[in-house]
mmCIF file of C-alpha atoms in Angstrom:
data_model
loop_
_atom_site.group_PDB
_atom_site.id
_atom_site.type_symbol
_atom_site.label_atom_id
_atom_site.label_comp_id
_atom_site.label_asym_id
_atom_site.label_seq_id
_atom_site.Cartn_x
_atom_site.Cartn_y
_atom_site.Cartn_z
ATOM 1 C CA MET F 20 -41.658 -13.298 13.665
ATOM 2 C CA HIS F 21 -38.552 -14.094 11.630
ATOM 3 C CA PHE F 22 -37.604 -12.914 8.151
ATOM 4 C CA PRO F 23 -34.732 -15.182 7.074
ATOM 5 C CA ALA F 24 -34.578 -13.788 3.557
ATOM 6 C CA ILE F 25 -34.228 -10.209 4.821
ATOM 7 C CA SER F 26 -31.695 -11.248 7.455
ATOM 8 C CA SER F 27 -29.621 -13.009 4.835
ATOM 9 C CA LEU F 28 -29.729 -9.977 2.596
ATOM 10 C CA VAL F 29 -28.642 -7.691 5.441
ATOM 11 C CA SER F 30 -25.786 -10.072 6.302
ATOM 12 C CA LEU F 31 -24.673 -10.105 2.692
ATOM 13 C CA VAL F 32 -24.680 -6.313 2.463
ATOM 14 C CA LEU F 33 -22.776 -5.987 5.743
ATOM 15 C CA SER F 34 -20.194 -8.523 4.605
ATOM 16 C CA LEU F 35 -19.603 -6.574 1.409
ATOM 17 C CA PHE F 36 -19.147 -3.217 3.101
ATOM 18 C CA PHE F 37 -17.535 -4.431 6.313
ATOM 19 C CA PRO F 38 -15.433 -7.498 5.481
ATOM 20 C CA PRO F 39 -14.420 -9.629 8.478
ATOM 21 C CA ALA F 40 -11.152 -9.050 10.266
ATOM 22 C CA LEU F 41 -8.405 -11.303 8.992
ATOM 23 C CA PRO F 42 -7.756 -14.352 11.190
ATOM 24 C CA ILE F 43 -3.981 -14.371 10.886
ATOM 25 C CA PRO F 44 -2.737 -15.915 14.125
ATOM 26 C CA ASP F 45 0.764 -16.154 15.485
ATOM 27 C CA ALA F 46 0.763 -19.897 14.797
ATOM 28 C CA ALA F 47 4.233 -20.753 16.072
ATOM 29 C CA GLY F 48 4.906 -24.446 15.821
ATOM 30 C CA SER F 49 2.271 -25.198 13.178
ATOM 31 C CA SER F 50 3.062 -27.793 10.546
ATOM 32 C CA CYS F 51 3.959 -26.810 6.981
ATOM 33 C CA THR F 52 3.661 -29.884 4.793
ATOM 34 C CA THR F 53 2.830 -28.326 1.417
ATOM 35 C CA PRO F 54 4.404 -24.884 1.099
ATOM 36 C CA VAL F 55 2.930 -22.443 -1.408
ATOM 37 C CA LEU F 56 5.207 -21.495 -4.305
ATOM 38 C CA ARG F 57 5.870 -17.794 -4.868
ATOM 39 C CA ARG F 58 6.977 -17.147 -8.453
ATOM 40 C CA GLU F 59 8.605 -14.323 -10.373
ATOM 41 C CA TRP F 60 6.122 -11.973 -12.070
ATOM 42 C CA ARG F 61 7.208 -12.985 -15.578
ATOM 43 C CA ALA F 62 6.613 -16.651 -14.790
ATOM 44 C CA LEU F 63 2.889 -15.973 -14.303
ATOM 45 C CA THR F 64 0.401 -16.384 -17.121
ATOM 46 C CA ARG F 65 -1.548 -13.369 -18.340
ATOM 47 C CA GLU F 66 -4.575 -14.663 -16.450
ATOM 48 C CA GLU F 67 -2.578 -15.034 -13.247
ATOM 49 C CA ARG F 68 -1.200 -11.516 -13.537
ATOM 50 C CA ALA F 69 -4.681 -10.147 -14.192
ATOM 51 C CA HIS F 70 -5.986 -12.075 -11.179
ATOM 52 C CA TRP F 71 -3.383 -10.477 -8.908
ATOM 53 C CA ILE F 72 -3.948 -6.975 -10.261
ATOM 54 C CA GLY F 73 -7.708 -7.402 -9.924
ATOM 55 C CA ALA F 74 -7.328 -8.497 -6.290
ATOM 56 C CA VAL F 75 -5.122 -5.490 -5.456
ATOM 57 C CA LYS F 76 -7.701 -3.157 -7.008
ATOM 58 C CA CYS F 77 -10.375 -4.996 -5.031
ATOM 59 C CA LEU F 78 -8.608 -4.041 -1.773
ATOM 60 C CA SER F 79 -8.575 -0.437 -2.976
ATOM 61 C CA ASN F 80 -12.369 -0.575 -3.315
ATOM 62 C CA LEU F 81 -13.011 -1.923 0.187
ATOM 63 C CA PRO F 82 -13.808 0.500 3.017
ATOM 64 C CA HIS F 83 -11.494 1.711 5.742
ATOM 65 C CA ASP F 84 -11.045 -0.649 8.693
ATOM 66 C CA PRO F 85 -11.949 1.230 11.909
ATOM 67 C CA ASN F 86 -9.543 -1.013 13.843
ATOM 68 C CA LEU F 87 -6.596 0.883 12.372
ATOM 69 C CA VAL F 88 -4.912 3.078 14.980
ATOM 70 C CA ALA F 89 -1.759 5.176 14.741
ATOM 71 C CA THR F 90 0.664 4.114 17.474
ATOM 72 C CA VAL F 91 3.616 6.403 16.753
ATOM 73 C CA ASP F 92 3.728 10.060 17.761
ATOM 74 C CA PRO F 93 3.114 12.045 14.533
ATOM 75 C CA ALA F 94 5.959 14.354 15.547
ATOM 76 C CA ILE F 95 8.195 11.297 15.099
ATOM 77 C CA SER F 96 6.480 9.550 12.181
ATOM 78 C CA GLY F 97 6.069 12.789 10.236
ATOM 79 C CA ILE F 98 2.706 11.779 8.757
ATOM 80 C CA GLY F 99 -0.851 13.049 8.902
ATOM 81 C CA SER F 100 -3.871 11.545 10.604
ATOM 82 C CA ILE F 101 -5.874 8.558 9.380
ATOM 83 C CA ASP F 102 -8.322 9.296 6.556
ATOM 84 C CA THR F 103 -11.476 7.403 7.520
ATOM 85 C CA SER F 104 -12.859 7.849 4.008
ATOM 86 C CA ALA F 105 -9.881 5.991 2.529
ATOM 87 C CA SER F 106 -9.819 2.363 1.361
ATOM 88 C CA TYR F 107 -8.602 -0.804 3.029
ATOM 89 C CA TYR F 108 -5.593 -0.750 0.693
ATOM 90 C CA ASP F 109 -4.842 2.740 1.990
ATOM 91 C CA ASP F 110 -5.070 1.351 5.545
ATOM 92 C CA LEU F 111 -2.273 -1.083 4.721
ATOM 93 C CA VAL F 112 -0.240 1.820 3.346
ATOM 94 C CA TYR F 113 -0.942 3.917 6.430
ATOM 95 C CA MET F 114 0.303 1.177 8.737
ATOM 96 C CA HIS F 115 3.662 1.291 6.920
ATOM 97 C CA MET F 116 3.643 5.093 7.123
ATOM 98 C CA ASP F 117 2.926 5.127 10.835
ATOM 99 C CA LEU F 118 5.504 2.484 11.735
ATOM 100 C CA ASN F 119 8.250 3.670 9.367
ATOM 101 C CA VAL F 120 10.720 4.623 12.132
ATOM 102 C CA LYS F 121 10.234 1.242 13.816
ATOM 103 C CA ILE F 122 10.585 -0.973 10.746
ATOM 104 C CA HIS F 123 13.516 0.610 8.890
ATOM 105 C CA PHE F 124 17.127 0.461 10.097
ATOM 106 C CA THR F 125 16.046 -1.600 13.102
ATOM 107 C CA GLY F 126 15.873 -5.295 13.877
ATOM 108 C CA LEU F 127 12.300 -5.304 12.579
ATOM 109 C CA PHE F 128 13.243 -4.537 8.970
ATOM 110 C CA LEU F 129 13.480 -8.111 7.682
ATOM 111 C CA PRO F 130 11.002 -9.963 9.941
ATOM 112 C CA TRP F 131 8.376 -7.218 9.917
ATOM 113 C CA HIS F 132 8.382 -6.855 6.134
ATOM 114 C CA ARG F 133 8.239 -10.642 5.766
ATOM 115 C CA TRP F 134 5.168 -10.616 7.984
ATOM 116 C CA TYR F 135 3.756 -7.596 6.107
ATOM 117 C CA MET F 136 4.021 -9.454 2.797
ATOM 118 C CA ARG F 137 2.168 -12.399 4.305
ATOM 119 C CA VAL F 138 -0.735 -10.407 5.763
ATOM 120 C CA PHE F 139 -1.089 -8.560 2.456
ATOM 121 C CA GLU F 140 -1.131 -11.883 0.610
ATOM 122 C CA LYS F 141 -3.722 -13.164 3.097
ATOM 123 C CA ALA F 142 -5.846 -10.047 2.636
ATOM 124 C CA LEU F 143 -5.897 -10.597 -1.129
ATOM 125 C CA GLN F 144 -7.020 -14.173 -0.564
ATOM 126 C CA ILE F 145 -9.609 -13.703 2.194
ATOM 127 C CA LYS F 146 -11.092 -10.352 1.246
ATOM 128 C CA CYS F 147 -10.817 -10.515 -2.555
ATOM 129 C CA GLY F 148 -10.825 -14.197 -3.511
ATOM 130 C CA TYR F 149 -7.257 -14.285 -4.777
ATOM 131 C CA THR F 150 -6.198 -17.910 -5.206
ATOM 132 C CA GLY F 151 -2.541 -17.449 -6.086
ATOM 133 C CA ALA F 152 0.584 -16.639 -4.098
ATOM 134 C CA LEU F 153 2.343 -13.297 -3.812
ATOM 135 C CA PRO F 154 4.638 -12.858 -6.851
ATOM 136 C CA TYR F 155 8.064 -11.268 -6.654
ATOM 137 C CA TRP F 156 10.042 -8.994 -8.952
ATOM 138 C CA ASN F 157 13.546 -10.299 -9.598
ATOM 139 C CA TRP F 158 15.100 -6.968 -10.541
ATOM 140 C CA VAL F 159 18.441 -8.726 -11.120
ATOM 141 C CA LEU F 160 16.958 -9.883 -14.436
ATOM 142 C CA ASP F 161 16.576 -6.215 -15.390
ATOM 143 C CA SER F 162 19.931 -4.949 -14.168
ATOM 144 C CA GLN F 163 21.173 -4.291 -17.709
ATOM 145 C CA ASP F 164 18.227 -2.096 -18.725
ATOM 146 C CA VAL F 165 15.608 -1.374 -16.079
ATOM 147 C CA ALA F 166 13.806 1.322 -18.034
ATOM 148 C CA ASN F 167 12.939 -1.162 -20.777
ATOM 149 C CA SER F 168 12.118 -4.091 -18.542
ATOM 150 C CA PRO F 169 9.187 -6.196 -19.805
ATOM 151 C CA LEU F 170 7.375 -5.125 -16.635
ATOM 152 C CA PHE F 171 7.247 -1.505 -17.775
ATOM 153 C CA LEU F 172 6.507 -2.320 -21.408
ATOM 154 C CA ASP F 173 3.342 -4.263 -20.563
ATOM 155 C CA SER F 174 0.475 -1.842 -21.129
ATOM 156 C CA ASP F 175 -2.305 -4.450 -20.947
ATOM 157 C CA PRO F 176 -5.190 -2.766 -19.046
ATOM 158 C CA GLU F 177 -5.938 -5.968 -17.121
ATOM 159 C CA SER F 178 -2.640 -7.785 -16.680
ATOM 160 C CA GLY F 179 0.071 -5.165 -17.216
ATOM 161 C CA MET F 180 1.988 -3.158 -14.617
ATOM 162 C CA GLY F 181 2.101 -0.203 -16.982
ATOM 163 C CA GLY F 182 4.969 2.079 -17.846
ATOM 164 C CA TRP F 183 6.726 5.170 -16.564
ATOM 165 C CA GLY F 184 4.830 8.328 -15.706
ATOM 166 C CA ASP F 185 4.263 11.465 -17.733
ATOM 167 C CA PRO F 186 6.660 14.231 -16.591
ATOM 168 C CA ASN F 187 4.112 16.782 -17.779
ATOM 169 C CA ASN F 188 1.426 15.285 -15.533
ATOM 170 C CA ASP F 189 3.214 14.789 -12.195
ATOM 171 C CA TYR F 190 4.651 11.489 -13.504
ATOM 172 C CA THR F 191 1.223 9.854 -13.471
ATOM 173 C CA ILE F 192 1.179 6.504 -15.275
ATOM 174 C CA SER F 193 -1.206 6.291 -18.221
ATOM 175 C CA ASP F 194 -1.382 2.587 -19.076
ATOM 176 C CA GLY F 195 -1.545 -0.847 -17.467
ATOM 177 C CA GLY F 196 -3.896 -2.203 -14.847
ATOM 178 C CA PHE F 197 -3.378 0.604 -12.334
ATOM 179 C CA ALA F 198 -3.738 3.593 -14.661
ATOM 180 C CA ARG F 199 -7.429 4.072 -14.035
ATOM 181 C CA SER F 200 -9.725 3.787 -11.027
ATOM 182 C CA PHE F 201 -6.784 3.302 -8.674
ATOM 183 C CA THR F 202 -6.722 6.366 -6.447
ATOM 184 C CA LEU F 203 -4.403 6.549 -3.467
ATOM 185 C CA ALA F 204 -5.232 8.463 -0.286
ATOM 186 C CA TYR F 205 -1.828 9.302 1.170
ATOM 187 C CA PRO F 206 -0.289 11.755 1.589
ATOM 188 C CA VAL F 207 -3.135 13.386 -0.395
ATOM 189 C CA PRO F 208 -5.542 11.801 -2.901
ATOM 190 C CA HIS F 209 -3.736 11.188 -6.191
ATOM 191 C CA PRO F 210 -3.188 8.601 -8.973
ATOM 192 C CA LEU F 211 -0.183 6.274 -9.123
ATOM 193 C CA ARG F 212 3.098 7.947 -10.196
ATOM 194 C CA ARG F 213 6.471 6.629 -11.449
ATOM 195 C CA ASN F 214 9.555 8.681 -12.216
ATOM 196 C CA PHE F 215 12.503 6.608 -13.431
ATOM 197 C CA THR F 216 15.750 7.928 -11.976
ATOM 198 C CA GLN F 217 18.941 6.156 -12.990
ATOM 199 C CA MET F 218 21.186 7.901 -10.434
ATOM 200 C CA PRO F 219 18.845 8.306 -7.456
ATOM 201 C CA PHE F 220 21.526 8.794 -4.786
ATOM 202 C CA LEU F 221 22.248 12.233 -6.214
ATOM 203 C CA LEU F 222 18.914 13.308 -4.739
ATOM 204 C CA GLY F 223 20.476 13.224 -1.295
ATOM 205 C CA GLN F 224 17.765 11.445 0.702
ATOM 206 C CA PHE F 225 20.447 9.382 2.450
ATOM 207 C CA VAL F 226 23.121 11.429 4.157
ATOM 208 C CA ASP F 227 25.547 8.507 4.412
ATOM 209 C CA ALA F 228 25.408 7.282 0.816
ATOM 210 C CA LYS F 229 29.083 6.676 0.039
ATOM 211 C CA ASP F 230 28.760 6.909 -3.735
ATOM 212 C CA ARG F 231 26.140 9.375 -4.883
ATOM 213 C CA THR F 232 27.062 8.834 -8.540
ATOM 214 C CA LEU F 233 26.280 5.114 -8.326
ATOM 215 C CA LYS F 234 23.661 3.992 -10.830
ATOM 216 C CA ALA F 235 20.738 2.178 -9.258
ATOM 217 C CA ASN F 236 21.157 -0.958 -11.374
ATOM 218 C CA GLU F 237 24.767 -1.338 -10.226
ATOM 219 C CA THR F 238 23.468 -2.369 -6.800
ATOM 220 C CA PHE F 239 21.499 -5.387 -8.064
ATOM 221 C CA THR F 240 23.684 -7.072 -10.646
ATOM 222 C CA PRO F 241 24.098 -10.883 -10.565
ATOM 223 C CA ALA F 242 27.463 -10.369 -8.833
ATOM 224 C CA GLU F 243 25.844 -8.247 -6.118
ATOM 225 C CA LEU F 244 23.129 -10.852 -5.576
ATOM 226 C CA HIS F 245 25.768 -13.578 -5.277
ATOM 227 C CA LYS F 246 27.644 -11.503 -2.715
ATOM 228 C CA LEU F 247 24.506 -11.062 -0.632
ATOM 229 C CA VAL F 248 23.270 -14.637 -0.696
ATOM 230 C CA ASN F 249 26.619 -16.362 -0.300
ATOM 231 C CA GLY F 250 28.477 -13.832 1.817
ATOM 232 C CA PHE F 251 28.258 -12.534 5.373
ATOM 233 C CA VAL F 252 28.574 -16.034 6.844
ATOM 234 C CA GLY F 253 27.051 -15.990 10.318
ATOM 235 C CA ASP F 254 26.817 -12.190 10.139
ATOM 236 C CA PHE F 255 23.163 -11.100 10.259
ATOM 237 C CA VAL F 256 24.095 -7.485 10.977
ATOM 238 C CA GLY F 257 26.431 -7.272 7.991
ATOM 239 C CA PHE F 258 23.886 -8.980 5.747
ATOM 240 C CA GLN F 259 21.038 -6.623 6.658
ATOM 241 C CA LYS F 260 23.287 -3.572 6.447
ATOM 242 C CA TYR F 261 24.388 -4.484 2.920
ATOM 243 C CA LEU F 262 20.819 -5.276 1.843
ATOM 244 C CA GLU F 263 19.072 -2.292 3.447
ATOM 245 C CA GLY F 264 21.773 0.387 3.631
ATOM 246 C CA PHE F 265 22.107 3.707 1.874
ATOM 247 C CA ASN F 266 23.708 2.395 -1.340
ATOM 248 C CA SER F 267 21.840 -0.922 -1.229
ATOM 249 C CA SER F 268 19.613 -2.707 -3.715
ATOM 250 C CA HIS F 269 16.644 -2.164 -1.390
ATOM 251 C CA SER F 270 17.142 1.592 -1.344
ATOM 252 C CA ALA F 271 18.145 1.825 -5.006
ATOM 253 C CA VAL F 272 14.997 0.136 -6.314
ATOM 254 C CA HIS F 273 12.775 2.387 -4.205
ATOM 255 C CA LEU F 274 14.498 5.586 -5.297
ATOM 256 C CA MET F 275 14.987 4.477 -8.899
ATOM 257 C CA MET F 276 11.217 4.018 -9.278
ATOM 258 C CA GLY F 277 10.586 7.551 -8.081
ATOM 259 C CA GLY F 278 6.996 8.709 -7.726
ATOM 260 C CA ASP F 279 5.160 6.865 -4.996
ATOM 261 C CA MET F 280 7.708 4.083 -4.615
ATOM 262 C CA GLY F 281 10.465 6.659 -4.214
ATOM 263 C CA GLY F 282 8.517 8.632 -1.653
ATOM 264 C CA GLU F 283 8.141 11.736 -3.812
ATOM 265 C CA CYS F 284 5.330 13.987 -2.630
ATOM 266 C CA PRO F 285 2.552 14.541 -5.208
ATOM 267 C CA ALA F 286 2.401 17.972 -6.828
ATOM 268 C CA SER F 287 -0.923 18.554 -5.069
ATOM 269 C CA ALA F 288 0.538 17.866 -1.618
ATOM 270 C CA PRO F 289 0.895 20.736 0.870
ATOM 271 C CA PRO F 290 4.350 22.222 1.509
ATOM 272 C CA ASP F 291 4.700 20.294 4.777
ATOM 273 C CA CYS F 292 4.534 16.898 3.003
ATOM 274 C CA VAL F 293 7.524 14.848 4.134
ATOM 275 C CA PRO F 294 9.114 12.765 1.330
ATOM 276 C CA GLY F 295 10.610 9.382 2.136
ATOM 277 C CA PRO F 296 9.821 5.676 2.367
ATOM 278 C CA THR F 297 6.612 6.067 4.339
ATOM 279 C CA PHE F 298 3.921 5.841 1.616
ATOM 280 C CA SER F 299 5.919 3.630 -0.792
ATOM 281 C CA PRO F 300 3.338 0.760 -0.585
ATOM 282 C CA ASN F 301 1.102 3.021 -2.705
ATOM 283 C CA GLU F 302 3.009 1.440 -5.611
ATOM 284 C CA PRO F 303 1.771 -2.142 -6.252
ATOM 285 C CA LEU F 304 5.319 -3.052 -7.271
ATOM 286 C CA PHE F 305 6.310 -2.388 -3.650
ATOM 287 C CA TRP F 306 4.899 -5.783 -2.723
ATOM 288 C CA LEU F 307 6.852 -7.537 -5.490
ATOM 289 C CA HIS F 308 9.991 -5.622 -4.554
ATOM 290 C CA HIS F 309 9.777 -6.619 -0.905
ATOM 291 C CA ALA F 310 8.935 -10.192 -1.821
ATOM 292 C CA MET F 311 12.297 -10.162 -3.633
ATOM 293 C CA ILE F 312 13.967 -8.742 -0.513
ATOM 294 C CA ASP F 313 12.354 -11.548 1.470
ATOM 295 C CA LYS F 314 13.515 -14.100 -1.097
ATOM 296 C CA ILE F 315 17.101 -12.891 -0.745
ATOM 297 C CA TRP F 316 16.864 -13.267 3.033
ATOM 298 C CA ALA F 317 15.350 -16.746 2.644
ATOM 299 C CA ASP F 318 18.067 -17.745 0.164
ATOM 300 C CA TRP F 319 20.750 -16.428 2.535
ATOM 301 C CA GLN F 320 19.192 -18.381 5.399
ATOM 302 C CA GLU F 321 19.363 -21.566 3.334
ATOM 303 C CA ALA F 322 22.876 -20.907 2.021
ATOM 304 C CA HIS F 323 24.639 -21.798 5.278
ATOM 305 C CA PRO F 324 23.572 -23.685 8.435
ATOM 306 C CA ALA F 325 24.755 -20.754 10.574
ATOM 307 C CA HIS F 326 22.147 -18.487 8.953
ATOM 308 C CA LYS F 327 18.994 -20.442 9.717
ATOM 309 C CA HIS F 328 18.034 -18.635 12.909
ATOM 310 C CA VAL F 329 20.811 -16.073 13.424
ATOM 311 C CA TYR F 330 19.396 -12.693 14.391
ATOM 312 C CA VAL F 331 20.660 -9.475 16.018
ATOM 313 C CA GLY F 332 18.587 -6.309 16.138
ATOM 314 C CA GLY F 333 17.435 -3.411 18.281
ATOM 315 C CA ALA F 334 14.026 -1.811 18.649
ATOM 316 C CA GLN F 335 15.189 1.779 18.157
ATOM 317 C CA GLN F 336 16.357 3.373 14.915
ATOM 318 C CA PRO F 337 19.882 4.814 15.130
ATOM 319 C CA ASN F 338 20.401 8.481 14.388
ATOM 320 C CA LEU F 339 20.627 8.347 10.605
ATOM 321 C CA HIS F 340 22.298 11.757 10.571
ATOM 322 C CA ASN F 341 25.090 10.438 12.769
ATOM 323 C CA SER F 342 27.318 8.279 10.591
ATOM 324 C CA SER F 343 29.253 6.705 13.453
ATOM 325 C CA GLN F 344 26.099 5.695 15.328
ATOM 326 C CA TYR F 345 24.542 4.221 12.203
ATOM 327 C CA HIS F 346 27.623 2.129 11.426
ATOM 328 C CA ALA F 347 27.767 0.946 15.037
ATOM 329 C CA PHE F 348 24.075 -0.049 15.076
ATOM 330 C CA PRO F 349 22.854 -0.611 11.477
ATOM 331 C CA THR F 350 20.151 -3.031 12.693
ATOM 332 C CA GLY F 351 18.955 -0.810 15.513
ATOM 333 C CA THR F 352 19.923 0.313 18.981
ATOM 334 C CA PRO F 353 18.763 -1.166 22.330
ATOM 335 C CA PRO F 354 16.464 -2.359 23.738
ATOM 336 C CA TRP F 355 17.399 -5.568 21.935
ATOM 337 C CA LEU F 356 14.768 -7.653 20.203
ATOM 338 C CA ASN F 357 14.521 -11.436 20.422
ATOM 339 C CA MET F 358 12.429 -14.325 19.124
ATOM 340 C CA SER F 359 9.626 -13.535 21.582
ATOM 341 C CA SER F 360 9.410 -9.841 20.662
ATOM 342 C CA ARG F 361 6.078 -8.909 19.124
ATOM 343 C CA MET F 362 5.853 -6.859 15.958
ATOM 344 C CA PRO F 363 3.506 -3.831 15.800
ATOM 345 C CA ALA F 364 0.385 -4.102 13.640
ATOM 346 C CA ASP F 365 -1.542 -0.874 14.377
ATOM 347 C CA GLY F 366 -4.709 -2.784 15.235
ATOM 348 C CA LEU F 367 -5.222 -4.262 11.762
ATOM 349 C CA PHE F 368 -3.932 -7.754 12.619
ATOM 350 C CA PRO F 369 -2.896 -9.838 15.617
ATOM 351 C CA GLU F 370 0.715 -9.120 16.524
ATOM 352 C CA ALA F 371 3.123 -11.908 15.519
ATOM 353 C CA THR F 372 6.464 -12.652 17.127
ATOM 354 C CA ILE F 373 9.797 -12.344 15.352
ATOM 355 C CA GLY F 374 10.380 -16.043 15.966
ATOM 356 C CA SER F 375 7.201 -16.988 14.133
ATOM 357 C CA VAL F 376 8.527 -15.561 10.843
ATOM 358 C CA MET F 377 12.193 -16.546 11.015
ATOM 359 C CA SER F 378 11.516 -19.343 8.538
ATOM 360 C CA THR F 379 9.204 -19.318 5.520
ATOM 361 C CA THR F 380 8.226 -22.934 6.239
ATOM 362 C CA GLU F 381 7.848 -22.848 10.024
ATOM 363 C CA GLY F 382 5.843 -20.886 12.572
ATOM 364 C CA MET F 383 2.998 -18.981 10.929
ATOM 365 C CA LEU F 384 4.442 -19.234 7.396
ATOM 366 C CA CYS F 385 4.310 -21.915 4.723
ATOM 367 C CA TYR F 386 5.787 -20.834 1.385
ATOM 368 C CA VAL F 387 8.928 -21.122 -0.701
ATOM 369 C CA TYR F 388 10.311 -19.172 -3.647
ATOM 370 C CA GLU F 389 10.769 -20.524 -7.151
#
């Protein structure tokens, strides 16, 4: 005897609590005829911003994916074990935590984060019904006064990013779309935190920062952006080093944001909590920040024919406490990576090749930036 109504109900319940794995193949060679347009956050309507924020919060309400596995020795990654009671959003954060030594200061930095932005965008679309593209944060527009950027003055509970955190409450944010019912699992359960720091290099996270008194905004002025996009002709290593390095715009924005984005351990964390870039995707602005990093790479690739597919990188992180080794291998030490090298995904997604993400309009990707 069959009970179609009951079966349908069971299927519906299972689909809500155990959403399907994301079919994100390594589709090298696929055709991209109508690329999606990624736009700057301020170019979105209020409804579009609310739609994105709602989709991010949706991921934070979905259950943990049991396919997630840690693939890096915790003695190397410096993180704790997977929290199986955490959310799917936390799973995405954990993947970045686990792989941090493989995806920073190696040849995976640019291609892996480009891929990471795409699978996050796909997760929003498939799991949470998001119909837009991933926005980006052009922090160059805010280089004169980051603290009073329109992003941090928008307190709208549905469409706003919210402001800076309360120093009397562990820098927890109190307004905007992520101020309530957005709890993060790593490194310990806590709300979203932001701690604006104008001179973040004084904190000493990077041993090779040449100018510790440099203000964060001085790394992402229009002149600095022009130097990145139009300089380093044929020099992938020099380009990545200037974009990712210790006094770079990438590092400055992370550290300037403080809190979760800056890798500051919550007040409730145990003494063995390791600060750093590992759990920075806790901050929803992480995705907009790295979309901007990806945009800069894409713009650099388009700026000169020699940049289209140039790539040099190693699989191992150099010793970041050894200045000479870092400067000799800023994009990683051997074994060398190539277009066929597969990027780690910790079981959450199929592994894509570096070659499949070298262009935003070829391989598995089909988008452009406004």
